[in-house]
Amino acid sequence: MNKNRVMIYPVPDYVALREDFTVSVRAEGEKEWKNVQCYEVKVDMHEVRKASMACFDFEGRIDIRIRFNNYMDIYRVDVRPKRKEIVPTFTEHEIFFSLEHPENLSIEINNDRFHNLHLFAGRPCRSPGEENILRLTGDLHRPKIHSTDEIRRRLELMPKGRCLVFEPGLHYLEECIFKIPSDTQIYIDGGAVIVGGLVCENVKNVKIYGHGIIHQAAFERFSALRGLRISHSSDICLEGLTFINPPHYTVYIGGSEKIRINGIKSFSCEGWSDGIDMMSSREIRIQNIFMRNSDDCIAIYGKRWDFQGDTRDIRVRNAVLWADVAHPVNIGCHGDIDRENIIEDIVFQDIDILEHHEPQQDCMGCMCVNAGDRNTVRNIRFEDIYVEHMEHGRLFDLRIICGRYNSAPGRLIENIFFKNIRFCCDGEEISRISGDRNNPVRNIMFENLIVRGRRILGLKQGNIQIGENVHNVTFS
């Protein structure tokens, strides 16, 4: 019995697709190829371009064939992240490789990073049972419009632990957002595409999962619609979804705790269309994500808007970050000028940074810790970070700031630890570490920093500039 299998999900009509690539997959040992349609995703706000995204699930070992349909010969293929060491074979028009494990990949033909194929190969998602279920049937050939007030009314009549299922098809949310009640699961099936946004507000014990898509490309930037907004909530789990072009943040977390994010993918191409932003929140676990955003991929702040208090205990692991604009990681900018906020106990581990491109001098940094608004930022760890490409920017930016986004400088940056950082490209701006007259930066430790194959044991060698009021920067 063949233990290898592939699951292909249907794509509803009226969803924008691309035909730059023809993607085919098959389980190893089978002869028949199955085609996977490619969604259109928009990337890079500097010059918005249309790339491709294909997704499927599998078990065992599979073969992948990609035909390039753009009437030119293939002379180079890059499969990134490069440290996955996936080396394809290719002909003038086709690419071949195999997979045994789930991967989130960028397939780039002839050095083109903007019309590339994003290939998401995952494991099948366990669907809910048949009890305590409310199903929203879908139609692959015409959109369905759902009254969110009616859905919520019906859910609230069901026992706790209820599950709302979006079946394959194109689903429009009336009034554009759905506020999820407490003690509810939302399952979005593969092949289900939701046009609108989800909200967790003053709720607890919510799980949103599946291999469906939140599709927001038709919304204007100033609608400020987010993929998922989590505010003043706790025990929220988000797993497996793909977010296509939200006009604002993909996931917005404010004043919340005990948040779990696993296996999501995101594309954005607008100003302020950050990936995952956290404000005055704690106990957040993020893993196995792919974020390609036209603003910060991940941002961590203190107070902002109506969210009050410190931010701490955050873990981000096994992530692919691609900042077409701004920072892959940005920590510390916003806070409370009337009361000090503490931003602390944060770990980024096993991260692939595929791009950092930012023209503004004060908004650069692949790994950026900028303390503003009287924030104290401390006890931050970056470990096993692989920076593949930087169109324009800095590797590190650690500064006390007071600029266009702040009303006061930060108080302190301390105990920032970098271990096993690898940077392999050329042309970066000088990295910066700087306090100000009254507010220090101290205890910055680099262990096994590798730049262009060379271990760095000093500031000059690492292209790092020290400003005022900086103490105890060490290399080993």
Coordinates of C-alpha atoms in Angstrom, one line a residue:
M1 CA 0.0 0.0 0.0
N2 CA 1.4 3.4 -1.0
K3 CA 1.7 5.6 2.1
N4 CA 2.4 8.6 -0.1
R5 CA -0.6 10.9 -1.0
V6 CA -1.4 14.4 -2.1
M7 CA -4.5 16.5 -1.3
I8 CA -5.4 19.2 -3.8
Y9 CA -8.1 21.7 -2.8
P10 CA -10.6 23.3 -5.2
V11 CA -10.4 27.0 -6.1
P12 CA -13.7 28.9 -6.3
D13 CA -14.6 30.9 -9.4
Y14 CA -14.2 34.7 -9.2
V15 CA -10.9 34.5 -7.2
A16 CA -7.9 36.1 -9.0
L17 CA -5.5 33.5 -10.4
R18 CA -2.1 33.6 -12.2
E19 CA -0.9 31.5 -15.1
D20 CA 2.8 32.3 -15.0
F21 CA 3.4 28.7 -13.7
T22 CA 1.7 25.4 -14.1
V23 CA 2.2 23.4 -10.9
S24 CA 1.8 19.7 -10.8
V25 CA 2.3 17.2 -8.0
R26 CA 2.1 13.5 -7.5
A27 CA 2.8 11.0 -4.8
E28 CA 6.0 9.1 -5.3
G29 CA 5.3 5.8 -7.0
E30 CA 2.3 7.2 -9.0
K31 CA 2.3 8.1 -12.7
E32 CA -0.5 10.6 -12.8
W33 CA 0.2 14.3 -12.1
K34 CA -2.4 16.5 -10.3
N35 CA -2.5 20.2 -11.2
V36 CA -2.5 22.8 -8.5
Q37 CA -4.0 26.2 -9.4
C38 CA -2.0 29.4 -8.5
Y39 CA -3.6 32.3 -6.7
E40 CA -2.6 35.8 -7.5
V41 CA -0.9 37.6 -4.6
K42 CA 0.3 41.3 -4.8
V43 CA 3.7 42.1 -3.4
D44 CA 5.9 45.2 -2.7
M45 CA 4.2 48.5 -2.2
H46 CA 7.1 50.4 -3.8
E47 CA 6.0 49.0 -7.2
V48 CA 3.1 46.6 -6.7
R49 CA 3.6 43.4 -8.7
K50 CA 1.6 40.2 -9.1
A51 CA 3.2 37.0 -7.9
S52 CA 1.8 33.5 -7.7
M53 CA 0.9 31.2 -4.7
A54 CA 0.1 27.5 -4.8
C55 CA -0.8 25.4 -1.8
F56 CA -1.5 21.7 -1.2
D57 CA -1.1 19.1 1.5
F58 CA 0.7 15.7 1.4
E59 CA 2.0 12.7 3.3
G60 CA 5.0 10.7 2.6
R61 CA 7.2 11.7 -0.3
I62 CA 6.0 13.6 -3.4
D63 CA 7.4 14.8 -6.7
I64 CA 6.8 18.4 -7.9
R65 CA 6.9 19.6 -11.5
I66 CA 6.7 23.4 -12.3
R67 CA 6.3 24.6 -15.9
F68 CA 7.3 28.2 -16.5
N69 CA 4.8 29.7 -19.0
N70 CA 6.4 33.2 -19.6
Y71 CA 7.9 32.5 -23.0
M72 CA 11.5 32.6 -22.0
D73 CA 14.1 30.0 -21.2
I74 CA 15.1 29.1 -17.7
Y75 CA 18.7 29.7 -17.0
R76 CA 18.6 29.9 -13.2
V77 CA 16.3 28.5 -10.4
D78 CA 16.5 29.5 -6.8
V79 CA 14.5 27.6 -4.2
R80 CA 14.5 29.6 -1.0
P81 CA 15.1 29.5 2.0
K82 CA 18.5 28.3 0.7
R83 CA 19.4 26.6 3.9
K84 CA 16.7 24.0 3.1
E85 CA 19.2 22.8 0.5
I86 CA 16.5 22.0 -2.1
V87 CA 18.4 21.8 -5.4
P88 CA 16.0 21.3 -8.4
T89 CA 16.7 20.0 -11.8
F90 CA 15.4 22.0 -14.7
T91 CA 15.1 22.2 -18.4
E92 CA 14.4 25.2 -20.6
H93 CA 10.8 25.4 -19.3
E94 CA 10.3 23.0 -16.4
I95 CA 11.6 22.5 -12.9
F96 CA 11.6 19.2 -10.9
F97 CA 12.2 18.4 -7.2
S98 CA 10.8 16.2 -4.4
L99 CA 9.7 16.8 -0.8
E100 CA 9.5 14.6 2.2
H101 CA 8.6 17.3 4.8
P102 CA 6.2 20.3 4.8
E103 CA 7.9 23.4 3.4
N104 CA 7.1 27.1 2.7
L105 CA 9.2 28.0 -0.3
S106 CA 9.8 30.7 -2.9
I107 CA 10.6 29.5 -6.4
E108 CA 12.5 32.2 -8.3
I109 CA 13.2 32.0 -12.0
N110 CA 16.1 33.9 -13.5
N111 CA 16.6 36.1 -10.4
D112 CA 13.0 37.4 -10.4
R113 CA 11.8 37.8 -6.8
F114 CA 8.7 39.8 -7.7
H115 CA 6.9 37.5 -10.1
N116 CA 7.9 34.3 -8.3
L117 CA 6.0 31.3 -7.2
H118 CA 5.3 30.8 -3.4
L119 CA 4.8 27.1 -2.9
F120 CA 3.2 26.0 0.4
A121 CA 3.3 22.2 0.9
G122 CA 1.7 21.3 4.2
R123 CA 0.3 18.3 6.2
P124 CA -3.4 17.5 6.0
C125 CA -5.5 19.3 8.6
R126 CA -7.7 17.4 11.0
S127 CA -11.3 18.4 10.4
P128 CA -13.9 18.8 13.2
G129 CA -16.3 16.1 14.1
E130 CA -20.0 16.1 13.4
E131 CA -21.4 17.2 16.8
N132 CA -22.1 20.8 17.8
I133 CA -21.4 22.0 14.3
L134 CA -22.8 24.9 12.3
R135 CA -21.9 24.4 8.6
L136 CA -21.9 27.3 6.0
T137 CA -22.1 25.5 2.7
G138 CA -20.1 27.0 -0.1
D139 CA -20.5 27.1 -3.9
L140 CA -17.4 26.9 -6.1
H141 CA -19.2 28.7 -9.0
R142 CA -20.9 31.7 -7.3
P143 CA -20.3 33.7 -4.2
K144 CA -22.4 33.3 -1.1
I145 CA -23.2 36.2 1.2
H146 CA -23.5 35.5 4.9
S147 CA -25.3 37.6 7.5
T148 CA -22.8 37.8 10.4
D149 CA -25.5 38.8 12.8
E150 CA -27.5 35.6 11.9
I151 CA -24.4 33.4 12.2
R152 CA -23.5 34.8 15.6
R153 CA -27.2 34.4 16.9
R154 CA -27.2 30.8 15.8
L155 CA -23.8 30.1 17.4
E156 CA -24.9 31.6 20.7
L157 CA -27.8 29.2 20.9
M158 CA -25.4 26.3 20.7
P159 CA -23.4 24.8 23.7
K160 CA -19.9 26.0 24.4
G161 CA -17.3 24.3 22.3
R162 CA -19.4 24.9 19.2
C163 CA -17.7 24.9 15.7
L164 CA -18.5 27.0 12.7
V165 CA -17.4 25.4 9.5
F166 CA -16.8 27.2 6.2
E167 CA -17.0 24.6 3.5
P168 CA -15.2 25.0 0.1
G169 CA -16.5 28.0 -1.9
L170 CA -16.4 31.8 -2.0
H171 CA -17.8 33.3 1.2
Y172 CA -18.6 37.0 1.6
L173 CA -19.1 38.4 5.1
E174 CA -21.9 40.9 5.4
E175 CA -20.5 44.2 6.9
C176 CA -17.0 42.8 6.1
I177 CA -16.1 41.5 9.6
F178 CA -17.3 38.6 11.8
K179 CA -17.0 39.0 15.6
I180 CA -16.4 35.5 17.0
P181 CA -18.0 34.7 20.4
S182 CA -16.1 33.0 23.2
D183 CA -15.8 29.2 23.4
T184 CA -16.0 28.8 19.7
Q185 CA -14.0 27.1 17.0
I186 CA -13.9 28.4 13.4
Y187 CA -12.8 25.8 10.8
I188 CA -12.0 27.1 7.3
D189 CA -11.7 24.1 5.0
G190 CA -9.2 23.9 2.2
G191 CA -10.9 25.4 -0.9
A192 CA -12.9 27.9 1.3
V193 CA -12.1 31.6 0.6
I194 CA -13.5 34.2 2.9
V195 CA -13.8 37.8 1.8
G196 CA -13.7 39.9 4.9
G197 CA -12.0 39.9 8.3
L198 CA -12.3 38.1 11.6
V199 CA -12.4 39.7 15.1
C200 CA -11.8 38.4 18.6
E201 CA -12.8 41.2 20.9
N202 CA -13.2 40.7 24.7
V203 CA -13.5 37.0 24.2
K204 CA -11.6 33.9 25.4
N205 CA -11.1 30.3 24.3
V206 CA -11.3 30.7 20.5
K207 CA -9.7 28.5 17.9
I208 CA -9.5 29.5 14.2
Y209 CA -7.9 26.9 12.0
G210 CA -7.9 25.0 8.6
H211 CA -6.3 25.4 5.3
G212 CA -8.6 28.0 3.8
I213 CA -7.9 31.6 2.8
I214 CA -8.8 35.0 4.1
H215 CA -8.9 37.1 0.9
Q216 CA -8.9 40.9 1.2
A217 CA -7.2 42.1 -2.0
A218 CA -10.4 44.0 -3.0
F219 CA -10.4 46.3 0.0
E220 CA -8.8 49.7 -0.1
R221 CA -5.9 50.7 2.1
F222 CA -7.8 53.1 4.3
S223 CA -10.5 50.6 5.1
A224 CA -7.9 49.5 7.7
L225 CA -9.3 46.0 7.6
R226 CA -7.2 43.4 9.3
G227 CA -7.0 39.6 8.6
L228 CA -7.6 38.8 12.3
R229 CA -8.0 41.4 15.1
I230 CA -7.4 40.2 18.6
S231 CA -8.2 42.8 21.3
H232 CA -8.6 42.4 25.1
S233 CA -8.9 38.6 24.7
S234 CA -7.2 35.5 25.9
D235 CA -6.6 31.8 24.9
I236 CA -6.8 32.4 21.2
C237 CA -5.4 29.9 18.7
L238 CA -4.8 30.6 15.0
E239 CA -3.5 27.8 12.7
G240 CA -2.9 27.1 9.1
L241 CA -4.7 29.9 7.2
T242 CA -3.4 31.9 4.3
F243 CA -4.0 35.7 4.2
I244 CA -4.0 37.4 0.8
N245 CA -3.4 41.1 0.8
P246 CA -5.1 42.6 3.9
P247 CA -5.0 46.4 3.6
H248 CA -3.8 46.7 7.2
Y249 CA -2.2 44.2 9.7
T250 CA -2.5 40.5 9.0
V251 CA -2.8 39.7 12.7
Y252 CA -3.4 42.6 15.2
I253 CA -2.9 41.7 18.9
G254 CA -3.6 44.3 21.6
G255 CA -4.2 44.0 25.3
S256 CA -4.3 40.2 25.0
E257 CA -2.6 37.1 26.4
K258 CA -2.1 33.4 25.7
I259 CA -2.1 33.7 22.0
R260 CA -1.0 30.8 19.7
I261 CA -0.2 31.2 16.0
N262 CA 1.0 28.3 14.0
G263 CA 1.5 27.7 10.3
I264 CA 0.0 30.9 8.8
K265 CA 1.0 32.5 5.6
S266 CA 0.6 36.1 4.6
F267 CA 1.1 38.6 1.7
S268 CA 0.6 42.3 1.8
C269 CA 1.4 45.3 -0.5
E270 CA 0.1 48.5 1.3
G271 CA 1.6 51.0 3.7
W272 CA 0.8 49.8 7.3
S273 CA 0.1 46.3 6.1
D274 CA 2.3 44.8 8.7
G275 CA 2.4 41.0 9.4
I276 CA 1.9 40.3 13.1
D277 CA 1.8 43.3 15.5
M278 CA 1.7 43.0 19.3
M279 CA 0.9 45.8 21.7
S280 CA 0.6 45.5 25.5
S281 CA 0.3 41.7 25.3
R282 CA 2.0 38.6 26.8
E283 CA 2.4 34.9 26.5
I284 CA 2.4 34.7 22.7
R285 CA 3.8 31.7 20.8
I286 CA 4.3 32.0 17.0
Q287 CA 5.8 29.2 14.9
N288 CA 6.0 27.8 11.4
I289 CA 4.9 31.0 9.6
F290 CA 5.7 32.6 6.2
M291 CA 5.2 36.4 6.1
R292 CA 5.8 38.6 3.0
N293 CA 4.8 42.1 3.9
S294 CA 5.1 45.7 2.8
D295 CA 5.7 46.9 6.3
D296 CA 7.2 45.3 9.4
C297 CA 6.7 41.5 9.3
I298 CA 6.7 41.3 13.1
A299 CA 6.4 44.3 15.4
I300 CA 6.3 44.3 19.2
Y301 CA 5.3 47.5 21.1
G302 CA 4.1 48.6 24.5
K303 CA 1.1 50.9 24.8
R304 CA -0.7 51.9 21.6
W305 CA -4.2 53.3 21.1
D306 CA -6.5 51.8 23.8
F307 CA -4.1 49.1 24.8
Q308 CA -2.3 49.7 28.1
G309 CA 0.7 48.0 29.8
D310 CA 3.8 46.0 29.3
T311 CA 4.6 43.4 26.7
R312 CA 6.5 40.2 27.6
D313 CA 7.0 36.5 27.1
I314 CA 7.0 36.2 23.3
R315 CA 8.5 33.3 21.3
V316 CA 8.8 33.3 17.5
R317 CA 10.3 30.1 16.1
N318 CA 10.7 28.6 12.6
A319 CA 9.6 31.6 10.6
V320 CA 10.3 32.9 7.1
L321 CA 10.2 36.7 7.0
W322 CA 10.3 38.7 3.8
A323 CA 10.0 42.5 4.2
D324 CA 9.6 44.1 0.8
V325 CA 9.4 47.3 2.8
A326 CA 10.6 48.1 6.4
H327 CA 11.8 45.7 9.1
P328 CA 11.5 41.9 9.3
V329 CA 11.6 42.4 13.1
N330 CA 10.9 45.7 14.9
I331 CA 10.8 45.9 18.7
G332 CA 10.1 48.9 21.0
C333 CA 9.0 51.9 19.0
H334 CA 5.6 52.7 20.6
G335 CA 4.8 53.0 24.3
D336 CA 3.3 55.1 27.0
I337 CA 5.0 58.6 27.6
D338 CA 3.0 59.0 30.9
R339 CA 4.1 55.6 32.4
E340 CA 7.1 53.5 31.5
N341 CA 6.4 50.3 29.6
I342 CA 8.6 47.2 29.9
I343 CA 9.1 45.1 26.8
E344 CA 11.0 42.0 27.8
D345 CA 11.6 38.3 27.6
I346 CA 11.4 37.9 23.8
V347 CA 13.0 35.1 21.7
F348 CA 13.4 34.9 17.9
Q349 CA 14.8 31.5 17.0
D350 CA 15.3 29.6 13.7
I351 CA 14.4 32.5 11.4
D352 CA 15.0 32.8 7.7
I353 CA 15.0 36.5 6.5
L354 CA 14.6 36.5 2.7
E355 CA 14.5 40.2 2.2
H356 CA 14.9 43.6 3.9
H357 CA 14.4 46.7 1.8
E358 CA 13.9 50.1 3.3
P359 CA 15.0 53.5 1.9
Q360 CA 14.4 55.6 5.0
Q361 CA 17.6 55.9 7.1
D362 CA 15.7 55.7 10.5
C363 CA 13.5 52.8 9.5
M364 CA 16.2 50.2 8.7
G365 CA 17.2 47.0 10.4
C366 CA 16.7 43.3 9.8
M367 CA 16.8 42.9 13.6
C368 CA 15.7 46.3 15.0
V369 CA 15.4 47.2 18.7
N370 CA 14.5 50.9 18.8
A371 CA 13.2 52.1 22.2
G372 CA 10.9 55.1 22.1
D373 CA 8.1 56.6 24.2
R374 CA 9.9 55.9 27.5
N375 CA 10.0 52.1 26.9
T376 CA 12.6 49.9 28.6
V377 CA 13.5 47.0 26.2
R378 CA 15.4 44.2 27.7
N379 CA 16.2 40.5 27.7
I380 CA 15.8 39.9 23.9
R381 CA 17.4 36.9 22.2
F382 CA 18.0 36.3 18.5
E383 CA 19.3 32.8 17.8
D384 CA 19.9 30.9 14.5
I385 CA 19.0 33.7 12.2
Y386 CA 19.8 33.4 8.5
V387 CA 19.7 36.6 6.4
E388 CA 19.8 35.7 2.8
H389 CA 19.3 38.9 0.9
M390 CA 19.1 42.6 1.6
E391 CA 18.2 45.0 -1.1
H392 CA 18.8 48.0 1.1
G393 CA 19.1 48.2 4.9
R394 CA 21.0 47.3 8.0
L395 CA 21.7 44.0 9.7
F396 CA 21.3 45.4 13.2
D397 CA 19.7 48.7 14.5
L398 CA 19.8 49.1 18.3
R399 CA 19.0 52.7 19.3
I400 CA 17.2 54.9 21.7
I401 CA 14.9 56.9 19.4
C402 CA 12.7 60.0 19.4
G403 CA 11.5 60.8 15.9
R404 CA 8.5 61.1 13.7
Y405 CA 6.7 58.1 15.4
N406 CA 7.6 59.0 19.1
S407 CA 6.8 61.8 21.6
A408 CA 9.7 60.9 23.9
P409 CA 12.9 58.8 23.8
G410 CA 13.0 55.3 25.3
R411 CA 14.6 54.9 28.7
L412 CA 16.8 51.9 28.3
I413 CA 17.9 49.0 26.0
E414 CA 19.8 46.2 27.8
N415 CA 20.7 42.5 27.6
I416 CA 20.3 41.9 23.9
F417 CA 21.9 38.6 22.8
F418 CA 22.7 37.5 19.2
K419 CA 23.8 33.9 18.7
N420 CA 24.5 32.1 15.4
I421 CA 23.6 34.9 13.1
R422 CA 24.6 34.3 9.4
F423 CA 24.5 37.0 6.8
C424 CA 25.7 36.1 3.3
C425 CA 25.0 39.0 0.9
D426 CA 26.8 42.3 0.2
G427 CA 26.0 46.0 0.3
E428 CA 24.4 46.6 3.6
E429 CA 24.4 50.0 5.4
I430 CA 26.4 50.3 8.6
S431 CA 24.7 48.7 11.6
R432 CA 24.1 51.1 14.5
I433 CA 24.1 50.8 18.3
S434 CA 23.4 54.1 20.0
G435 CA 21.9 55.6 23.2
D436 CA 21.4 59.2 24.0
R437 CA 22.8 61.5 26.7
N438 CA 20.3 60.3 29.3
N439 CA 19.3 56.9 28.2
P440 CA 21.8 54.1 27.7
V441 CA 22.2 51.0 25.6
R442 CA 24.1 48.2 27.4
N443 CA 25.1 44.6 27.5
I444 CA 24.9 43.7 23.8
M445 CA 26.4 40.3 23.1
F446 CA 27.3 38.7 19.8
E447 CA 28.2 35.0 19.7
N448 CA 29.2 33.3 16.4
L449 CA 28.2 36.2 14.1
I450 CA 29.1 35.1 10.6
V451 CA 29.2 37.7 7.8
R452 CA 30.0 36.6 4.3
G453 CA 31.6 33.4 5.7
R454 CA 33.8 35.2 8.2
R455 CA 33.4 35.1 11.9
I456 CA 33.1 38.6 13.4
L457 CA 35.0 39.4 16.5
G458 CA 34.9 43.2 16.5
L459 CA 32.8 46.3 15.6
K460 CA 34.8 47.4 12.6
Q461 CA 35.0 43.9 11.2
G462 CA 31.2 43.6 11.6
N463 CA 30.4 47.0 10.0
I464 CA 28.9 48.2 13.2
Q465 CA 28.9 51.8 14.4
I466 CA 28.7 52.8 18.1
G467 CA 27.0 56.0 19.2
E468 CA 26.9 57.7 22.6
N469 CA 26.0 56.1 25.9
V470 CA 26.7 52.5 24.8
H471 CA 28.3 50.1 27.3
N472 CA 29.6 46.5 27.2
V473 CA 29.3 45.3 23.6
T474 CA 31.1 42.0 23.3
F475 CA 31.9 39.4 20.6
S476 CA 32.8 35.7 21.0

